[in-house]
Tab-separated table of C-alpha atoms and ligand atoms in Angstrom:
chain	number	residue	atom	x	y	z
A	45	MET	CA	52.749	13.203	-79.673
A	46	VAL	CA	57.043	12.701	-80.878
A	47	ASN	CA	57.078	8.857	-81.914
A	48	ASN	CA	59.563	7.822	-80.311
A	49	SER	CA	60.623	4.338	-82.078
A	50	THR	CA	63.941	4.826	-79.587
A	51	LYS	CA	63.072	6.989	-76.408
A	52	ARG	CA	64.887	9.125	-76.816
A	53	ARG	CA	63.145	12.021	-74.571
A	54	PRO	CA	60.507	14.546	-76.423
A	55	LEU	CA	61.986	17.942	-74.926
A	56	ILE	CA	60.465	21.574	-75.650
A	57	ILE	CA	62.147	24.794	-74.838
A	58	ALA	CA	60.759	28.375	-74.856
A	59	ASN	CA	63.056	30.957	-76.970
A	60	TRP	CA	62.157	33.997	-75.152
A	61	LYS	CA	63.981	36.505	-77.654
A	62	LEU	CA	64.511	40.062	-76.313
A	63	ASN	CA	60.804	40.127	-74.927
A	64	GLY	CA	59.807	40.962	-71.483
A	65	THR	CA	59.951	43.007	-68.071
A	66	SER	CA	60.908	40.809	-65.040
A	67	ALA	CA	56.776	41.284	-63.804
A	68	PHE	CA	55.790	40.168	-67.428
A	69	VAL	CA	59.097	36.906	-67.161
A	70	SER	CA	57.724	36.414	-63.608
A	71	GLU	CA	53.616	35.518	-64.797
A	72	LEU	CA	54.467	33.776	-68.008
A	73	LEU	CA	56.761	31.193	-65.271
A	74	GLU	CA	54.075	30.924	-62.717
A	75	GLY	CA	51.598	30.513	-64.997
A	76	ILE	CA	53.651	27.352	-66.263
A	77	THR	CA	55.217	26.399	-63.917
A	78	GLU	CA	51.734	25.851	-62.164
A	79	GLN	CA	50.149	24.080	-65.352
A	80	TRP	CA	53.315	21.824	-65.107
A	81	THR	CA	53.432	19.898	-61.800
A	82	GLY	CA	54.004	15.609	-61.624
A	83	VAL	CA	55.770	13.191	-64.083
A	84	HIS	CA	56.093	13.717	-66.956
A	85	GLN	CA	57.490	12.237	-70.043
A	86	ALA	CA	58.336	15.897	-72.143
A	87	GLU	CA	61.139	17.843	-70.736
A	88	VAL	CA	60.352	21.288	-70.951
A	89	VAL	CA	62.987	24.580	-71.202
A	90	VAL	CA	62.875	27.982	-70.965
A	91	CYS	CA	65.388	30.779	-71.795
A	92	PRO	CA	64.428	34.456	-70.429
A	93	ALA	CA	67.317	37.144	-71.801
A	94	PHE	CA	70.528	37.404	-69.555
A	95	VAL	CA	68.501	40.021	-67.428
A	96	HIS	CA	66.031	37.564	-65.727
A	97	ILE	CA	68.506	34.421	-65.222
A	98	GLY	CA	68.680	35.153	-61.995
A	99	GLN	CA	64.962	36.045	-61.258
A	100	ALA	CA	63.658	33.115	-63.087
A	101	SER	CA	66.091	30.005	-61.329
A	102	SER	CA	66.042	31.527	-57.662
A	103	VAL	CA	61.753	32.385	-58.335
A	104	HIS	CA	60.142	30.156	-59.841
A	105	LEU	CA	62.562	27.682	-61.450
A	106	ALA	CA	64.316	26.143	-57.604
A	107	HIS	CA	61.444	24.018	-57.278
A	108	SER	CA	59.209	23.594	-60.604
A	109	ASN	CA	60.764	19.906	-63.156
A	110	ILE	CA	60.997	23.504	-66.125
A	111	ALA	CA	64.852	23.227	-67.391
A	112	LEU	CA	66.472	26.680	-67.451
A	113	GLY	CA	69.039	27.211	-70.263
A	114	ALA	CA	70.099	30.415	-71.478
A	115	GLN	CA	69.888	32.198	-74.916
A	116	ASP	CA	73.455	32.840	-75.887
A	117	CYS	CA	76.102	32.641	-74.105
A	118	SER	CA	79.577	34.091	-75.260
A	119	GLN	CA	82.738	32.989	-76.766
A	120	PHE	CA	85.345	33.922	-74.603
A	121	GLU	CA	85.871	31.630	-71.185
A	122	GLU	CA	86.695	34.524	-69.059
A	123	GLY	CA	87.889	38.235	-69.307
A	124	ALA	CA	88.533	41.891	-70.295
A	125	TYR	CA	85.370	41.674	-72.887
A	126	THR	CA	82.761	44.308	-72.168
A	127	GLY	CA	79.399	43.004	-71.747
A	128	ASP	CA	79.705	39.227	-72.063
A	129	VAL	CA	78.527	36.304	-70.091
A	130	SER	CA	80.467	32.399	-69.578
A	131	ALA	CA	79.077	30.470	-70.398
A	132	GLU	CA	80.144	28.842	-67.326
A	133	MET	CA	78.603	31.245	-65.467
A	134	LEU	CA	75.043	30.628	-66.813
A	135	HIS	CA	75.945	26.736	-64.791
A	136	ASP	CA	76.377	28.848	-61.587
A	137	LEU	CA	73.855	30.550	-62.415
A	138	GLY	CA	71.217	27.072	-62.620
A	139	CYS	CA	70.912	27.190	-66.709
A	140	GLN	CA	71.479	23.692	-68.153
A	141	PHE	CA	70.760	24.632	-71.893
A	142	VAL	CA	72.169	27.201	-73.976
A	143	ILE	CA	71.539	27.657	-77.630
A	144	THR	CA	73.731	28.225	-80.029
A	145	GLY	CA	74.268	29.368	-83.182
A	146	HIS	CA	70.440	30.947	-84.138
A	147	SER	CA	69.553	31.896	-86.593
A	148	GLU	CA	69.149	35.913	-85.600
A	149	ARG	CA	72.552	35.937	-83.821
A	150	ARG	CA	73.713	34.531	-87.096
A	151	ARG	CA	71.691	36.985	-88.931
A	152	PHE	CA	71.572	40.100	-87.344
A	153	TYR	CA	75.719	39.418	-85.707
A	154	ASN	CA	77.213	38.156	-88.226
A	155	GLU	CA	77.865	35.139	-86.194
A	156	THR	CA	79.845	32.367	-88.015
A	157	ASP	CA	80.270	29.345	-88.749
A	158	ALA	CA	83.554	28.520	-86.826
A	159	LEU	CA	81.965	31.037	-84.213
A	160	VAL	CA	79.635	28.792	-83.113
A	161	ALA	CA	81.116	26.319	-82.583
A	162	ARG	CA	83.357	27.941	-79.905
A	163	LYS	CA	80.451	28.829	-78.476
A	164	PHE	CA	79.163	25.200	-78.253
A	165	ASP	CA	82.576	24.046	-77.196
A	166	LEU	CA	82.854	25.885	-74.460
A	167	ALA	CA	78.532	25.268	-73.774
A	168	HIS	CA	79.821	22.077	-73.396
A	169	LYS	CA	83.144	22.241	-71.367
A	170	ALA	CA	80.332	24.399	-69.019
A	171	LEU	CA	79.128	20.782	-68.040
A	172	MET	CA	75.398	22.101	-70.129
A	173	THR	CA	74.119	21.119	-73.015
A	174	PRO	CA	74.279	23.310	-76.191
A	175	ILE	CA	71.568	23.454	-78.959
A	176	LEU	CA	73.562	24.291	-81.841
A	177	CYS	CA	70.734	26.157	-84.195
A	178	VAL	CA	70.922	24.982	-87.912
A	179	GLY	CA	68.645	26.126	-90.532
A	180	GLU	CA	68.892	27.740	-94.502
A	181	THR	CA	67.063	31.123	-95.955
A	182	PRO	CA	64.540	30.582	-98.858
A	183	GLU	CA	67.171	31.559	-100.968
A	184	GLN	CA	69.302	28.320	-100.268
A	185	ARG	CA	65.268	26.124	-100.617
A	186	GLU	CA	64.746	27.804	-103.236
A	187	ALA	CA	67.715	26.961	-105.115
A	188	GLY	CA	68.203	23.307	-103.572
A	189	GLU	CA	70.712	24.065	-101.412
A	190	THR	CA	69.151	23.116	-97.506
A	191	LEU	CA	71.560	20.020	-97.389
A	192	ALA	CA	74.164	21.305	-98.098
A	193	ILE	CA	73.859	23.894	-96.420
A	194	ILE	CA	72.479	21.961	-93.509
A	195	LYS	CA	75.457	19.788	-93.631
A	196	ARG	CA	77.379	22.950	-94.266
A	197	GLN	CA	76.910	24.190	-90.034
A	198	VAL	CA	76.883	20.616	-88.567
A	199	GLY	CA	80.239	19.810	-90.201
A	200	ALA	CA	81.589	23.191	-88.401
A	201	VAL	CA	80.700	21.647	-84.774
A	202	LEU	CA	81.471	17.950	-85.741
A	203	ASP	CA	85.547	19.336	-87.192
A	204	TYR	CA	85.784	20.616	-83.804
A	205	CYS	CA	84.400	18.982	-81.263
A	206	GLY	CA	83.817	15.324	-82.658
A	207	GLN	CA	81.234	13.067	-83.168
A	208	GLU	CA	80.386	11.572	-78.890
A	209	LYS	CA	80.127	15.348	-78.403
A	210	LEU	CA	77.414	16.395	-80.871
A	211	GLY	CA	75.476	13.415	-80.429
A	212	ARG	CA	74.985	14.886	-76.592
A	213	CYS	CA	74.071	17.893	-76.979
A	214	VAL	CA	70.781	18.960	-78.866
A	215	ILE	CA	70.526	19.629	-82.405
A	216	ALA	CA	67.770	22.402	-83.373
A	217	TYR	CA	66.538	22.771	-87.441
A	218	GLU	CA	64.681	26.050	-87.528
A	219	PRO	CA	64.308	27.195	-91.541
A	220	LEU	CA	64.571	31.488	-91.394
A	221	TRP	CA	61.898	31.347	-93.328
A	222	ALA	CA	59.965	29.554	-90.823
A	223	VAL	CA	61.322	31.616	-87.690
A	224	GLY	CA	58.968	34.138	-86.708
A	225	THR	CA	57.327	34.465	-89.902
A	226	GLY	CA	53.910	32.387	-89.474
A	227	VAL	CA	54.529	29.950	-92.339
A	228	THR	CA	55.429	26.512	-91.157
A	229	ALA	CA	57.582	23.503	-92.486
A	230	THR	CA	55.149	20.775	-93.653
A	231	PRO	CA	55.424	18.543	-91.389
A	232	ASP	CA	57.834	16.297	-94.012
A	233	GLN	CA	59.528	18.514	-94.657
A	234	ALA	CA	60.724	19.169	-91.332
A	235	GLN	CA	61.131	15.713	-90.962
A	236	GLU	CA	63.760	14.941	-93.949
A	237	VAL	CA	65.796	17.495	-93.005
A	238	HIS	CA	65.567	15.542	-89.756
A	239	ALA	CA	66.537	12.718	-90.446
A	240	PHE	CA	68.936	13.798	-92.844
A	241	ILE	CA	70.850	15.282	-90.286
A	242	ARG	CA	70.383	12.531	-87.777
A	243	GLN	CA	72.760	10.661	-90.606
A	244	LEU	CA	75.042	13.356	-90.191
A	245	LEU	CA	76.197	12.199	-86.930
A	246	GLY	CA	76.999	8.202	-87.340
A	247	PRO	CA	76.517	6.232	-84.692
A	248	ALA	CA	75.998	8.602	-81.808
A	249	GLY	CA	73.652	10.599	-84.111
A	250	GLN	CA	70.604	6.875	-82.567
A	251	ALA	CA	70.407	8.785	-79.563
A	252	THR	CA	70.470	12.903	-80.180
A	253	ARG	CA	67.536	14.581	-79.811
A	254	ILE	CA	66.895	17.082	-83.250
A	255	ILE	CA	63.873	19.398	-82.061
A	256	TYR	CA	62.313	21.081	-84.992
A	257	GLY	CA	61.650	25.398	-84.868
A	258	GLY	CA	59.577	28.341	-86.681
A	259	SER	CA	56.695	28.561	-86.106
A	260	VAL	CA	55.711	26.524	-84.108
A	261	LYS	CA	51.779	26.404	-82.515
A	262	PRO	CA	49.498	24.174	-80.745
A	263	GLU	CA	47.449	23.547	-84.129
A	264	ASN	CA	50.390	22.735	-85.397
A	265	ALA	CA	52.669	21.055	-82.780
A	266	GLU	CA	51.281	17.513	-82.342
A	267	ALA	CA	51.637	17.229	-86.628
A	268	LEU	CA	55.465	17.742	-86.624
A	269	PHE	CA	55.554	15.574	-84.018
A	270	THR	CA	54.663	12.693	-85.257
A	271	GLN	CA	57.479	11.808	-88.105
A	272	PRO	CA	60.171	9.817	-86.610
A	273	ASP	CA	62.720	12.509	-86.021
A	274	ILE	CA	61.590	14.811	-85.178
A	275	GLY	CA	62.278	14.438	-80.987
A	276	GLY	CA	60.559	18.311	-79.704
A	277	ALA	CA	59.817	21.648	-80.539
A	278	LEU	CA	62.074	25.255	-80.387
A	279	VAL	CA	58.938	27.787	-79.917
A	280	GLY	CA	60.125	31.559	-80.146
A	281	GLY	CA	56.366	33.588	-80.046
A	282	ALA	CA	54.043	30.818	-79.343
A	283	ALA	CA	57.031	29.915	-75.662
A	284	LEU	CA	54.879	33.903	-74.754
A	285	LYS	CA	51.283	32.686	-73.741
A	286	ALA	CA	50.984	30.575	-70.501
A	287	ASP	CA	49.284	28.218	-72.369
A	288	ASP	CA	49.795	28.103	-76.003
A	289	PHE	CA	53.017	27.353	-74.558
A	290	ILE	CA	51.790	24.373	-72.285
A	291	GLU	CA	50.072	22.405	-75.263
A	292	ILE	CA	52.332	22.581	-77.469
A	293	CYS	CA	54.228	21.473	-74.118
A	294	LYS	CA	51.237	18.224	-73.811
A	295	ALA	CA	51.338	18.039	-77.513
A	296	ALA	CA	54.627	16.129	-76.953
A	297	GLU	CA	53.437	14.397	-73.967
A	298	LEU	CA	54.086	10.033	-75.127
B	400	PGA	P1	59.293	30.984	-83.842
B	400	PGA	O1	60.671	31.500	-83.499
B	400	PGA	O2	58.317	30.836	-82.834
B	400	PGA	O3	58.772	32.838	-83.525
B	400	PGA	O4	59.461	31.292	-85.300
B	400	PGA	C1	61.598	30.383	-82.793
B	400	PGA	C2	62.590	30.519	-82.698
B	400	PGA	O5	63.060	31.181	-83.323
B	400	PGA	O6	63.172	29.632	-82.543
């Protein structure tokens, strides 16, 4: 249960990363949509790979209460950028959310704070909700630099887009030492950073959904969600199994 004094709607997002064939995606979506019918407190979003977005949108999600998101978008609006997928193209296919600045993009594709801010802005312009991912490395946490890193990453988008736009998006706190490692931040560790992010956002941040990511599983979800500033989760590994993912979604219900 998300402990939500200000009535922010709980949000659970599946990040399927570079996984699955179209048959796998169909099966996974069937498993999720079958178990998530009717009216729910929590909002559920799935983010397939680009190539599976059209299939997810038209075949499975058109008549479900599950929203569609993308894992990334281009830093450009249109033109001669081979291989890129624009925010507008994603919106056109039915995406309502876009992940920006995921640690794997920052790490493996050298995405900088400035580039992330541009993508964030384009997602917003294309009428989608950007999900801004922030988080520190194990070394940075060890050196006591966690809050300074978060301030820099959030600050870059704040400077570029302003408080109001950022306040209307979603922020995911994902410590790198917890993403895909099986090690989860303790509820207290996560809450500390979530509260700090909310404070950075100023008055506009009261309504902002700040969610946690990093080895969220059915076993640890509820303890995280009872923290006052944790509004849901960005789920990687555990989102590849319909039953586990649905259990996490249920843990977020009021
Ligand atoms: P994980 O991934 O749940 O497998 O740690 C989370 C993420 O990368 O968003």
